Coordinates of C-alpha atoms in Angstrom, one line a residue:
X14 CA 7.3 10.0 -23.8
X15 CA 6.5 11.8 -20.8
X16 CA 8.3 11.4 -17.1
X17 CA 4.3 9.9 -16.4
X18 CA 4.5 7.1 -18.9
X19 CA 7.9 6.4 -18.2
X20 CA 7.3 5.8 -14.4
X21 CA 4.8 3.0 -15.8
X22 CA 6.4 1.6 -18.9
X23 CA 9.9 1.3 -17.9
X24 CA 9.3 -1.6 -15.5
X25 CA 6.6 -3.2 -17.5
X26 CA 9.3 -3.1 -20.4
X27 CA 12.0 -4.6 -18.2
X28 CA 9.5 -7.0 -16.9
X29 CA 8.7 -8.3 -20.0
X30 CA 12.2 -8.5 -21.3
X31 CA 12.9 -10.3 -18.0
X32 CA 10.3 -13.0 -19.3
X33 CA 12.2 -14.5 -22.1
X34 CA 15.0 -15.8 -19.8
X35 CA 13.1 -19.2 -19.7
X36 CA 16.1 -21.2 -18.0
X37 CA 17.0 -20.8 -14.3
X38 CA 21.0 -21.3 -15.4
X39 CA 20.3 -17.5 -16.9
X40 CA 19.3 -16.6 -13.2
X41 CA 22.6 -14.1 -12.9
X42 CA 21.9 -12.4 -15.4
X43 CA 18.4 -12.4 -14.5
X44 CA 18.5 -10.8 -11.2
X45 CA 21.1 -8.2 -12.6
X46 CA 18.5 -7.3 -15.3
X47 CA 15.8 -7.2 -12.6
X48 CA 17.8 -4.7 -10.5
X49 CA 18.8 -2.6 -13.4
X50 CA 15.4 -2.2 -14.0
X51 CA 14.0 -1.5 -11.0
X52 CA 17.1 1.2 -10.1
X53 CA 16.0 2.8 -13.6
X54 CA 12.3 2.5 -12.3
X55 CA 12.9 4.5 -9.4
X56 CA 15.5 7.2 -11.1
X57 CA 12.8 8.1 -13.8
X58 CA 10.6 8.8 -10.9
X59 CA 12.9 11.2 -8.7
X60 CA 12.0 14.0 -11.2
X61 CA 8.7 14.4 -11.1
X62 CA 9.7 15.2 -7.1
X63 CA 12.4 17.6 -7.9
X64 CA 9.8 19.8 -10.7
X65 CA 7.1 19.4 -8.7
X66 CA 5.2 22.7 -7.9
X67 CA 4.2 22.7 -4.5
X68 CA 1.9 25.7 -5.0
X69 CA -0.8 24.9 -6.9
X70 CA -3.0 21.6 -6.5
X71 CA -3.5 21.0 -10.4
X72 CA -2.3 18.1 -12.1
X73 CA 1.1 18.0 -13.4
X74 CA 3.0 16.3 -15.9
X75 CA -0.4 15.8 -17.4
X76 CA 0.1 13.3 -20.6
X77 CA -3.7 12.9 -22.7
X78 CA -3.6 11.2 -25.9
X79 CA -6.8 9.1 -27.4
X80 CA -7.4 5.7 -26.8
X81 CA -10.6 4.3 -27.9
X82 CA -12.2 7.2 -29.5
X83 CA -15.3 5.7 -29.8
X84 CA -16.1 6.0 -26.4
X85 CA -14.1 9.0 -25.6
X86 CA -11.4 7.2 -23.6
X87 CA -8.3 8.4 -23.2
X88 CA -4.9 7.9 -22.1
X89 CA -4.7 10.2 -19.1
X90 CA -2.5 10.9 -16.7
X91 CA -1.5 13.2 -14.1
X92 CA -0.3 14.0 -9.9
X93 CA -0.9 15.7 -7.8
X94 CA 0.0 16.3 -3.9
X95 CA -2.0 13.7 -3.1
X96 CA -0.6 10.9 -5.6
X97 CA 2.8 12.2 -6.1
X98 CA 4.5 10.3 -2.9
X99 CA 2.7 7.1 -3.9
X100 CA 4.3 6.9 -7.7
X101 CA 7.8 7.4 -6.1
X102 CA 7.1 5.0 -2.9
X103 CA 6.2 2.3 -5.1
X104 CA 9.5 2.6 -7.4
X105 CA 11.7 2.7 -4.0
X106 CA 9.6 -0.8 -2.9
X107 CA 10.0 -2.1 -6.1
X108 CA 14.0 -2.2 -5.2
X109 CA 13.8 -3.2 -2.2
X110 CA 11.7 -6.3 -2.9
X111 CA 14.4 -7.1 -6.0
X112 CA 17.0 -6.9 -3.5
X113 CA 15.4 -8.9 -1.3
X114 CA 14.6 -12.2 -3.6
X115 CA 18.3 -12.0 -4.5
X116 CA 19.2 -15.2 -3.0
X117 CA 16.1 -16.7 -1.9
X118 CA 14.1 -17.2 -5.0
X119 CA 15.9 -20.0 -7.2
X120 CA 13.4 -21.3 -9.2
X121 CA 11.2 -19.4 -12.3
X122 CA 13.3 -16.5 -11.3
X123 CA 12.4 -14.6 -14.5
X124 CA 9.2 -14.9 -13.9
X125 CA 9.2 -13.5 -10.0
X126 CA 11.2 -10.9 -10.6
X127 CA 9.1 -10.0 -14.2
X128 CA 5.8 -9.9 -12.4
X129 CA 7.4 -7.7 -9.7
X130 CA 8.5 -5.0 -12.5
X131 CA 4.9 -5.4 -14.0
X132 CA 2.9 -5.3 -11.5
X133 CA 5.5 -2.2 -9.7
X134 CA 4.2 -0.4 -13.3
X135 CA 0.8 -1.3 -13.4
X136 CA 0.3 0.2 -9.7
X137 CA 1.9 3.4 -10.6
X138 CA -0.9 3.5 -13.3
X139 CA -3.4 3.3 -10.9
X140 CA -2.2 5.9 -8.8
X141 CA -1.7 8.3 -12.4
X142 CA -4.8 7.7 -13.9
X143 CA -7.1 10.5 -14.8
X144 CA -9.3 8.3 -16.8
X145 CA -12.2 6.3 -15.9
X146 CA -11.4 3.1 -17.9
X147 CA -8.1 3.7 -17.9
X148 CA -7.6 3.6 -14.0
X149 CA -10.2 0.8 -14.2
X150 CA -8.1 -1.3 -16.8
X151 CA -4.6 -0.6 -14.2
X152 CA -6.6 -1.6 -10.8
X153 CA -8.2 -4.7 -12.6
X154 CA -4.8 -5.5 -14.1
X155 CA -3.0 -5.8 -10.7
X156 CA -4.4 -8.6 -9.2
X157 CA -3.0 -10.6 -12.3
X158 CA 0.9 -10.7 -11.2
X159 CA -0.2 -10.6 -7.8
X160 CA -2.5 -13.6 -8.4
X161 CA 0.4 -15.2 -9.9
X162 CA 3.2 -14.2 -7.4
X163 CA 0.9 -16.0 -4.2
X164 CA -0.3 -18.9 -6.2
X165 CA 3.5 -19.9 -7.9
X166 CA 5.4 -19.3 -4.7
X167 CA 3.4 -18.5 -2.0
X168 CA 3.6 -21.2 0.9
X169 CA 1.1 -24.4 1.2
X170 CA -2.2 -23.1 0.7
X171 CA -1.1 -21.0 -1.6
X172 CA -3.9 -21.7 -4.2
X173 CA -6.5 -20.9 -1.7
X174 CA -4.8 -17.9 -0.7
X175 CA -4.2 -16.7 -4.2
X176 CA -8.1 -17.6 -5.3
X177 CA -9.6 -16.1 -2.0
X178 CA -7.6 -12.9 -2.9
X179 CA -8.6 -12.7 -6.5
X180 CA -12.1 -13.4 -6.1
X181 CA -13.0 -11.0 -3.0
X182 CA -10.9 -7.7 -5.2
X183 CA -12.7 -9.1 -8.1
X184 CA -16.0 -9.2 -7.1
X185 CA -16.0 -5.8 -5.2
X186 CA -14.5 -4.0 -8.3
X187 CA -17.8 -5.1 -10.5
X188 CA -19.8 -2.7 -8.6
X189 CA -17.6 0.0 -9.1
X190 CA -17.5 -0.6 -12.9
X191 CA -20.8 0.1 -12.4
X192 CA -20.5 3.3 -11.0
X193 CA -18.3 3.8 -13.6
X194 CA -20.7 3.7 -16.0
X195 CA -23.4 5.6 -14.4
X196 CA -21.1 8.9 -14.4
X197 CA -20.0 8.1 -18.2
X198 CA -23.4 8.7 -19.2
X199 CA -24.3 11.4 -16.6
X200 CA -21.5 13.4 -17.6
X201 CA -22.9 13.0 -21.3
X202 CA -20.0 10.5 -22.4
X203 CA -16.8 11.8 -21.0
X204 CA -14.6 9.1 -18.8
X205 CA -12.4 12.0 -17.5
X206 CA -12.2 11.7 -13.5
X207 CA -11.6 15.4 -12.9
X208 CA -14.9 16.0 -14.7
X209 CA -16.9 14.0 -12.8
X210 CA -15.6 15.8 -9.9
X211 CA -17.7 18.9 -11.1
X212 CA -20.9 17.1 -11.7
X213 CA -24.3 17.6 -10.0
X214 CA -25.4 15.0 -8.5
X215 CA -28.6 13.9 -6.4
X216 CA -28.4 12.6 -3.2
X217 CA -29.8 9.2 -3.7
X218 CA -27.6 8.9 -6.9
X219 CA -24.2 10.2 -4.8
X220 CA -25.3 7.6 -2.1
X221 CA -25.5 4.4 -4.4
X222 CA -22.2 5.7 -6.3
X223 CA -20.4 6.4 -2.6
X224 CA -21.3 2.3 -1.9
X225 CA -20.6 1.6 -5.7
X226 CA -16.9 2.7 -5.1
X227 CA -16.9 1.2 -1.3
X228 CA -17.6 -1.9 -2.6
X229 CA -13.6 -1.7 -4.9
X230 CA -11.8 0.7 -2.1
X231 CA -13.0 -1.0 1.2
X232 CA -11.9 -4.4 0.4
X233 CA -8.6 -3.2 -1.1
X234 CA -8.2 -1.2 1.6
X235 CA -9.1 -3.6 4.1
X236 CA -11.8 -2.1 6.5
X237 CA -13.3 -4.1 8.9
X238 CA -15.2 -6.1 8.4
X239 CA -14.2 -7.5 4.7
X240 CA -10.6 -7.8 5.8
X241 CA -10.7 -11.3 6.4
X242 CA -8.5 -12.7 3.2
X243 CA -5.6 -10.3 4.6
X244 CA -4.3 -12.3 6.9
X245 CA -4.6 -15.6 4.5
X246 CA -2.8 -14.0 2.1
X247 CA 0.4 -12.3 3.6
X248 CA 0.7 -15.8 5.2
X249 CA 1.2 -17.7 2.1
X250 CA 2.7 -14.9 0.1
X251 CA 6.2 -14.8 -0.5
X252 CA 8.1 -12.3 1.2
X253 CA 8.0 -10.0 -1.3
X254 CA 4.6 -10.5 -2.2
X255 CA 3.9 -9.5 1.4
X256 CA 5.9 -6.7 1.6
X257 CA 4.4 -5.1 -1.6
X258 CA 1.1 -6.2 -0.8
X259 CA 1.4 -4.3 2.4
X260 CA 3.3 -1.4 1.2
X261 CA 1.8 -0.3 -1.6
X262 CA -1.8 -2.6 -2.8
X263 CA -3.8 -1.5 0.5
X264 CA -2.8 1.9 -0.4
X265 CA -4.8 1.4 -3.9
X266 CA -8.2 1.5 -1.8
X267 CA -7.6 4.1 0.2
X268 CA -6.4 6.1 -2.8
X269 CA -9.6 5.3 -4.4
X270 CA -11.9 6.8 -1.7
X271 CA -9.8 10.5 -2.0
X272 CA -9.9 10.7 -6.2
X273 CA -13.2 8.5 -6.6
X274 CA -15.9 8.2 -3.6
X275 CA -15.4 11.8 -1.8
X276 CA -14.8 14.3 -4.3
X277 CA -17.6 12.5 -6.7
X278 CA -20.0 12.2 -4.4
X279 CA -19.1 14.9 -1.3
X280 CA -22.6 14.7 -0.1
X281 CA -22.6 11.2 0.6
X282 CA -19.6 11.2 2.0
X283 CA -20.5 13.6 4.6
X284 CA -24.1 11.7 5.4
X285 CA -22.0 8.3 5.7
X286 CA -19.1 9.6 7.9
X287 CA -20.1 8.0 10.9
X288 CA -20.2 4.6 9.2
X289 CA -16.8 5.3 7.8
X290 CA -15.1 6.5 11.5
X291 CA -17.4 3.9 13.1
X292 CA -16.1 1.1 10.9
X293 CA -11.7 2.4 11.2
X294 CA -12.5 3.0 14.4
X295 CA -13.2 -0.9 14.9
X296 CA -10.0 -1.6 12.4
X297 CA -7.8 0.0 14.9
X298 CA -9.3 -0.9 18.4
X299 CA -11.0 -4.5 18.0
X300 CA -8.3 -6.2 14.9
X301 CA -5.5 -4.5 17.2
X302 CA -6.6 -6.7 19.7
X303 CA -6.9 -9.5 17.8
X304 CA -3.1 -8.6 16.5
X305 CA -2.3 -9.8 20.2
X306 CA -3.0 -13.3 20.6
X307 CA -2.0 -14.1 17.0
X308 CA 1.1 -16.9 16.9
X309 CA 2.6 -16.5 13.5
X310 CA 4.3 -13.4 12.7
X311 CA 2.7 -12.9 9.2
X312 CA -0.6 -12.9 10.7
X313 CA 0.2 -11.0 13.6
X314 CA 2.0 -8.0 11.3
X315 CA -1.3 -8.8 8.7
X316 CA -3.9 -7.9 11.4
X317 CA -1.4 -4.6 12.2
X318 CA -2.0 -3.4 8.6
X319 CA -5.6 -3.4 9.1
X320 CA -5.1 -1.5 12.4
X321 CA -2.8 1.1 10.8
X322 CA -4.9 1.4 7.7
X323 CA -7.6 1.9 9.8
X324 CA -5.7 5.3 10.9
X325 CA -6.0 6.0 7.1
X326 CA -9.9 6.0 6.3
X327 CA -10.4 7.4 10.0
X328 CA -8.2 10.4 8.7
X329 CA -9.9 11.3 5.9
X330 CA -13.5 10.6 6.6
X331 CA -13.0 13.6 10.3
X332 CA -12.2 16.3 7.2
X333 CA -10.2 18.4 7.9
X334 CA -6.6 19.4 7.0
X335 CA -4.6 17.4 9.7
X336 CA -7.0 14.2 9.1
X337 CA -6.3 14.2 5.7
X338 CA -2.9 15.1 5.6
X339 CA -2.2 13.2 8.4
X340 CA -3.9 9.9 6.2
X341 CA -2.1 10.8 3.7
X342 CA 1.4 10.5 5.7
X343 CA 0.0 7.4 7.3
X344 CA -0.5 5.4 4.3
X345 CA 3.7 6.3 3.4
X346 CA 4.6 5.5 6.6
X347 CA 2.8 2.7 6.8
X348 CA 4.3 1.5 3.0
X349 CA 7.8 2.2 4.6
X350 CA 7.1 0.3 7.8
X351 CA 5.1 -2.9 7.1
X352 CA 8.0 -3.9 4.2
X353 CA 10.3 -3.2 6.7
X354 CA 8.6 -5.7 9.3
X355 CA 7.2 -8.0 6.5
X356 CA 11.2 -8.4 5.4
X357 CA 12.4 -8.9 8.9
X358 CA 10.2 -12.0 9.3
X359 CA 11.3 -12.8 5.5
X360 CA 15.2 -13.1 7.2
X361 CA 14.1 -15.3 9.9
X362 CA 11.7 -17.9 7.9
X363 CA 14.9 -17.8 5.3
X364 CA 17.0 -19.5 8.5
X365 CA 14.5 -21.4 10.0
X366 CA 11.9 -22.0 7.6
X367 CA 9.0 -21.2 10.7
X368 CA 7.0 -17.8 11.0
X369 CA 5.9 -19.2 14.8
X370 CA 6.6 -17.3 17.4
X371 CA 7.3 -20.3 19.7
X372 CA 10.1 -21.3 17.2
X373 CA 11.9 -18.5 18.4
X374 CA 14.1 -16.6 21.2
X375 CA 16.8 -15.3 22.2
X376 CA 17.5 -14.1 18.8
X377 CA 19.5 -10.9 19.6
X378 CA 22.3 -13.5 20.7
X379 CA 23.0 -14.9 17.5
X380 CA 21.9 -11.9 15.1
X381 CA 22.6 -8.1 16.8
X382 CA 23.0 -6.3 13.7
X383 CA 19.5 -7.4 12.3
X384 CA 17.9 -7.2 16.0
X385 CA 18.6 -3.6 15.9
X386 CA 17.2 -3.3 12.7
X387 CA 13.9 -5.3 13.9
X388 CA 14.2 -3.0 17.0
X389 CA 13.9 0.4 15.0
X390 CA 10.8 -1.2 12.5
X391 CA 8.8 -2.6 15.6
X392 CA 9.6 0.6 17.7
X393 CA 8.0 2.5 14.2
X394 CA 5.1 0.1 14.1
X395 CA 4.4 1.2 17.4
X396 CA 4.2 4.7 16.5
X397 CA 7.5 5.7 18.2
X398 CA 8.3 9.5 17.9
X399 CA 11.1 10.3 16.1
X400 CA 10.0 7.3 13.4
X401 CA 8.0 7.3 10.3
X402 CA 5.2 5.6 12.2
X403 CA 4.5 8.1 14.2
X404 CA 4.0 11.6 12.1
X405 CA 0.5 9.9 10.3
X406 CA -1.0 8.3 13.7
X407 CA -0.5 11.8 15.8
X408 CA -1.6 14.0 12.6
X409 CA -4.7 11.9 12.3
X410 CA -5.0 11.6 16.4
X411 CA -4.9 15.6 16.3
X412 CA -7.3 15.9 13.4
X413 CA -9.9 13.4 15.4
X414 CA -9.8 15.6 18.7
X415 CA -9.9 19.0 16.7
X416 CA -13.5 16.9 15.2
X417 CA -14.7 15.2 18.5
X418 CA -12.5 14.8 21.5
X419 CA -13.9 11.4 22.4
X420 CA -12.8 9.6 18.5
X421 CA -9.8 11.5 19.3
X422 CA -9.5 9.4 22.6
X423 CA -10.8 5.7 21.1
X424 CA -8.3 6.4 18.1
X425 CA -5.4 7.1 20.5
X426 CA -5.9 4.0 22.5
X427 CA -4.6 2.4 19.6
X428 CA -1.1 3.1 20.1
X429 CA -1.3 1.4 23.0
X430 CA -2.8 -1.5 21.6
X431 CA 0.3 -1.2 18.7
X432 CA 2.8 -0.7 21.3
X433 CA 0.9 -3.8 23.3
X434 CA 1.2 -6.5 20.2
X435 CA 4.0 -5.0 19.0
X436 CA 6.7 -4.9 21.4
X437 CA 5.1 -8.8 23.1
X438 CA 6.8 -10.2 19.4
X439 CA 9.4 -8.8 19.6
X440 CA 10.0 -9.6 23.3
X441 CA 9.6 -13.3 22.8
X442 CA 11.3 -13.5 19.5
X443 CA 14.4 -11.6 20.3
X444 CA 15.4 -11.3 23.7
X445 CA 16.2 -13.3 26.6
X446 CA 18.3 -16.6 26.5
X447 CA 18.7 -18.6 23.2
X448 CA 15.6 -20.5 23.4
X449 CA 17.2 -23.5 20.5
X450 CA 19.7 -25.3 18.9
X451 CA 18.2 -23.4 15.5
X452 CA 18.3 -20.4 17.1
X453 CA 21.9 -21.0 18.5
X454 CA 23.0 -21.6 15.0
X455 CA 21.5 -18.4 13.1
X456 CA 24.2 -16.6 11.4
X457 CA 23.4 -12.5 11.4
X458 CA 22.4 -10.5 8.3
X459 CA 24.7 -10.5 5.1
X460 CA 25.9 -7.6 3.2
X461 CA 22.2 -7.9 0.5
X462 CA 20.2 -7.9 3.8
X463 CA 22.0 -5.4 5.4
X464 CA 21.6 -3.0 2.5
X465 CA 18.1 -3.8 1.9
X466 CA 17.4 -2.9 5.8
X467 CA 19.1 -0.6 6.4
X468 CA 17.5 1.6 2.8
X469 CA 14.4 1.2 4.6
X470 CA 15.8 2.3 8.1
X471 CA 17.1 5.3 6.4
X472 CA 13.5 5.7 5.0
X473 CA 11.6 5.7 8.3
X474 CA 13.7 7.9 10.6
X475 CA 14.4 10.7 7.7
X476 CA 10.3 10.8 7.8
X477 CA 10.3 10.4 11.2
X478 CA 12.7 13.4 11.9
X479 CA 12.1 16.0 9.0
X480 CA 8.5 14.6 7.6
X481 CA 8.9 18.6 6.2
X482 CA 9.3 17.8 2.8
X483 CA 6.4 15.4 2.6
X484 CA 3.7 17.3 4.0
X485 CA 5.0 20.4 2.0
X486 CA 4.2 18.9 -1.8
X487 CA 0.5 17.6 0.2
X488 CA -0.8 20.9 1.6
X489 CA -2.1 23.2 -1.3
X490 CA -3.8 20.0 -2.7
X491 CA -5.1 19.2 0.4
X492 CA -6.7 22.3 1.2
X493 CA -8.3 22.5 -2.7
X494 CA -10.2 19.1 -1.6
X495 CA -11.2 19.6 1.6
X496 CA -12.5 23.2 -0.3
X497 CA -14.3 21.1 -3.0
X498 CA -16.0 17.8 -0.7
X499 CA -17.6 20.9 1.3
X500 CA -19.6 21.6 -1.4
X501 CA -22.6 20.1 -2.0
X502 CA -22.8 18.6 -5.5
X503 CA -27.2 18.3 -5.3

């Protein structure tokens, strides 16, 4: 078995093993199992980093074997520049988030932590896919343990939340299927994604497939305007459901647009640009502002994702290298970053059982160690130099000027507006006089939450300080599709 299929079957398997522990007496050993699991996750990842070849943007650690012959699909994977970081950010959450339930979760244990591990595999599928059907079959198959993970212990309207999540990925993915479809039988019966990259295709055709895959990617993604169930969701989520949700599942859509909607159908992409910067240009400016009267701090960090993503899309639909690159570095960042923050709240609503601001104050007095923590995430989520939120934003700020100086200038506005909603949380949340009793009696972060923090603080600066390494796997594969959506495909 190849380091590929490993990545994605070891935490299904564990998953699965996890699920027949029926009773919560086994939870121990449970959670042990879990974080065995999800350590061995991540370690069977770490080489596909240390053999990677840097210089060359063709698929590596390419695995093909037949699945269902009859319609020529096949199991087929591969990564690239582009995908690499996002199979070995996903394993690294997938810790993090095991760590993180340690205490909190006590009932149906197995079951949380075995959908985690599942759905950790099934998104690393996604992101490896080379096949049609097969990366169809992996982004179909993880709104399952998602579905599961809002509706079993999200928060009151957790069925709603869980239904209106389910239905709106769900119902944009049919199109796509479509498209799917379409380029099986234009490509005279081949499902293999790199293929369709090389077909000729007429403009009205490339136009109706580009809104075919918008349809999945844009919802997923969020863009404005069909990021409405966001917020609804991360607020009944459980923590981890919200940091993973954050972290990795936005980054599905956005994925989706570099190996399906550009590359496929170049020409469209180019004719639609201004619809794409138009609409992330209105993720980051107008939802940044709505970040800023929001009360709850799920919803408030919820509307920041859909700012920051917005940084994403913008990046890659300028096209050039620094946009995409800087997308690219954006969407880890961003995974890195909105766990981080997502977890922070997690720590207070495990004290106090309230996400409302109001409910809070003051709490530097009673916690310092984690306030520093939540200082270093929010000064990140501002786009702080020195921090992993920063090298993305100022990548794709640079791209947009080198393109047109004046979606250089609306983008950059939105650090202020990050900055604005941002540092106004964490003003009333943490400093200035205890504002409760509750708050007086907060006790600061154990030994779990301090590790679980402080991996992820480790995390941000490192990318913050030497992002090097990152952008060095990215840039040959970069530069190949930038090479290849400049070519018209009519």
């Amino acid at each position: 078995m190849g380091l590929l299929s490993l990545s994605i079957w070891v935490p299904i398997f564990f998953g699965l093993v996890l699920l027949a522990f029926g009773r919560d007496e086994q939870a121990p050993t449970v959670r042990w199992i879990a974080l065995v699991g999800a350590v061995a996750s991540f370690l069977v990842t770490i080489p596909l980093y240390t053999r990677f070849d840097a210089t060359t943007a063709a698929m590596q650690f390419v695995e093909k074997a037949p699945w269902i012959e009859r319609f020529a699909v096949n199991y087929h994977l591969g990564v690239d520049g582009i995908s690499l970081w996002f199979v070995l950010l996903t394993a690294f959450i997938n810790v993090i988030v095991v760590i993180s339930a340690w205490e909190v979760i006590t009932e149906r244990v197995n079951q949380y932590m075995g959908a985690f591990l599942i759905l950790s595999g099934l998104m690393i599928g996604v992101f490896t896919a080379l096949d049609g059907i097969l990366f169809y079959t992996f982004f179909e198959a993880t709104l399952i343990p998602m579905y599961l993970i809002i509706g079993i212990w999200g928060g009151p309207r957790k069925i709603y939340a869980a239904f209106k999540f389910f239905l709106y990925t769900l119902l944009g993915s049919l199109l796509m299927l479509i498209a799917l479809i379409y380029l099986y039988s234009k490509s005279g019966g081949s499902f293999d994604i790199l293929t369709w990259h090389k077909l000729p295709i007429s403009g009205t055709a490339q136009t109706l497939l580009f809104f075919g895959f918008f349809a999945a990617f844009a919802v997923k993604v969020p863009m404005w305007p069909v990021h409405t169930w966001l917020p609804d969701v991360h607020v009944e989520a459980p923590t981890g459901g919200s940091a993973v949700l954050a972290a990795i599942m936005l980054k599905l859509g956005a994925y989706g647009f570099l190996r399906f909607s550009m590359p496929i159908a170049p020409d469209a992409a180019h004719e639609w640009a201004w619809l794409m910067i138009a609409l992330s240009l209105i993720a980051v400016i107008y939802v940044g502002l709505v970040a800023m009267v929001q009360q709850d701090m799920k919803k408030l960090v919820a509307y920041s994702s859909v700012a920051h993503m917005g940084f994403v899309t913008l990046g890659f639909f300028i096209f050039n290298d620094l946009g995409v690159a800087g997308g690219v570095v954006q969407m880890i960042a961003h995974g890195f970053v909105s766990a981080a923050m997502f977890l922070c709240i997690g720590v207070l609503y495990d004290r106090m059982h309230s996400r409302e601001i109001a409910s809070y104050g003051g709490v530097v007095n009673t916690m310092p160690n984690f306030t520093a923590f939540a200082l270093l995430f929010a000064m990140a989520n501002c786009g702080l130099p020195a921090t992993a939120g920063f090298v993305g934003e100022w990548m794709v700020i640079l791209g947009a000027v080198k393109s047109n100086f004046w979606i250089g200038m609306a983008a950059a506005s939105a650090l202020i507006f990050g900055a604005a909603y941002t540092l106004w949380m964490f003003k009333r949340v943490y400093l200035g006089p205890v504002a409760n009793d509750e708050v007086k009696a907060l006790t600061d972060i154990n030994a779990r939450e301090f590790l679980m923090l402080a991996l992820l603080g480790i995390a941000v600066l490192y990318m913050g300080l030497y992002p090097k390494p990152f952008t060095d796997v990215m840039n040959v594969t970069v530069t190949e599709f930038l090479k290849h959506v400049a070519t018209s495909k009519l």
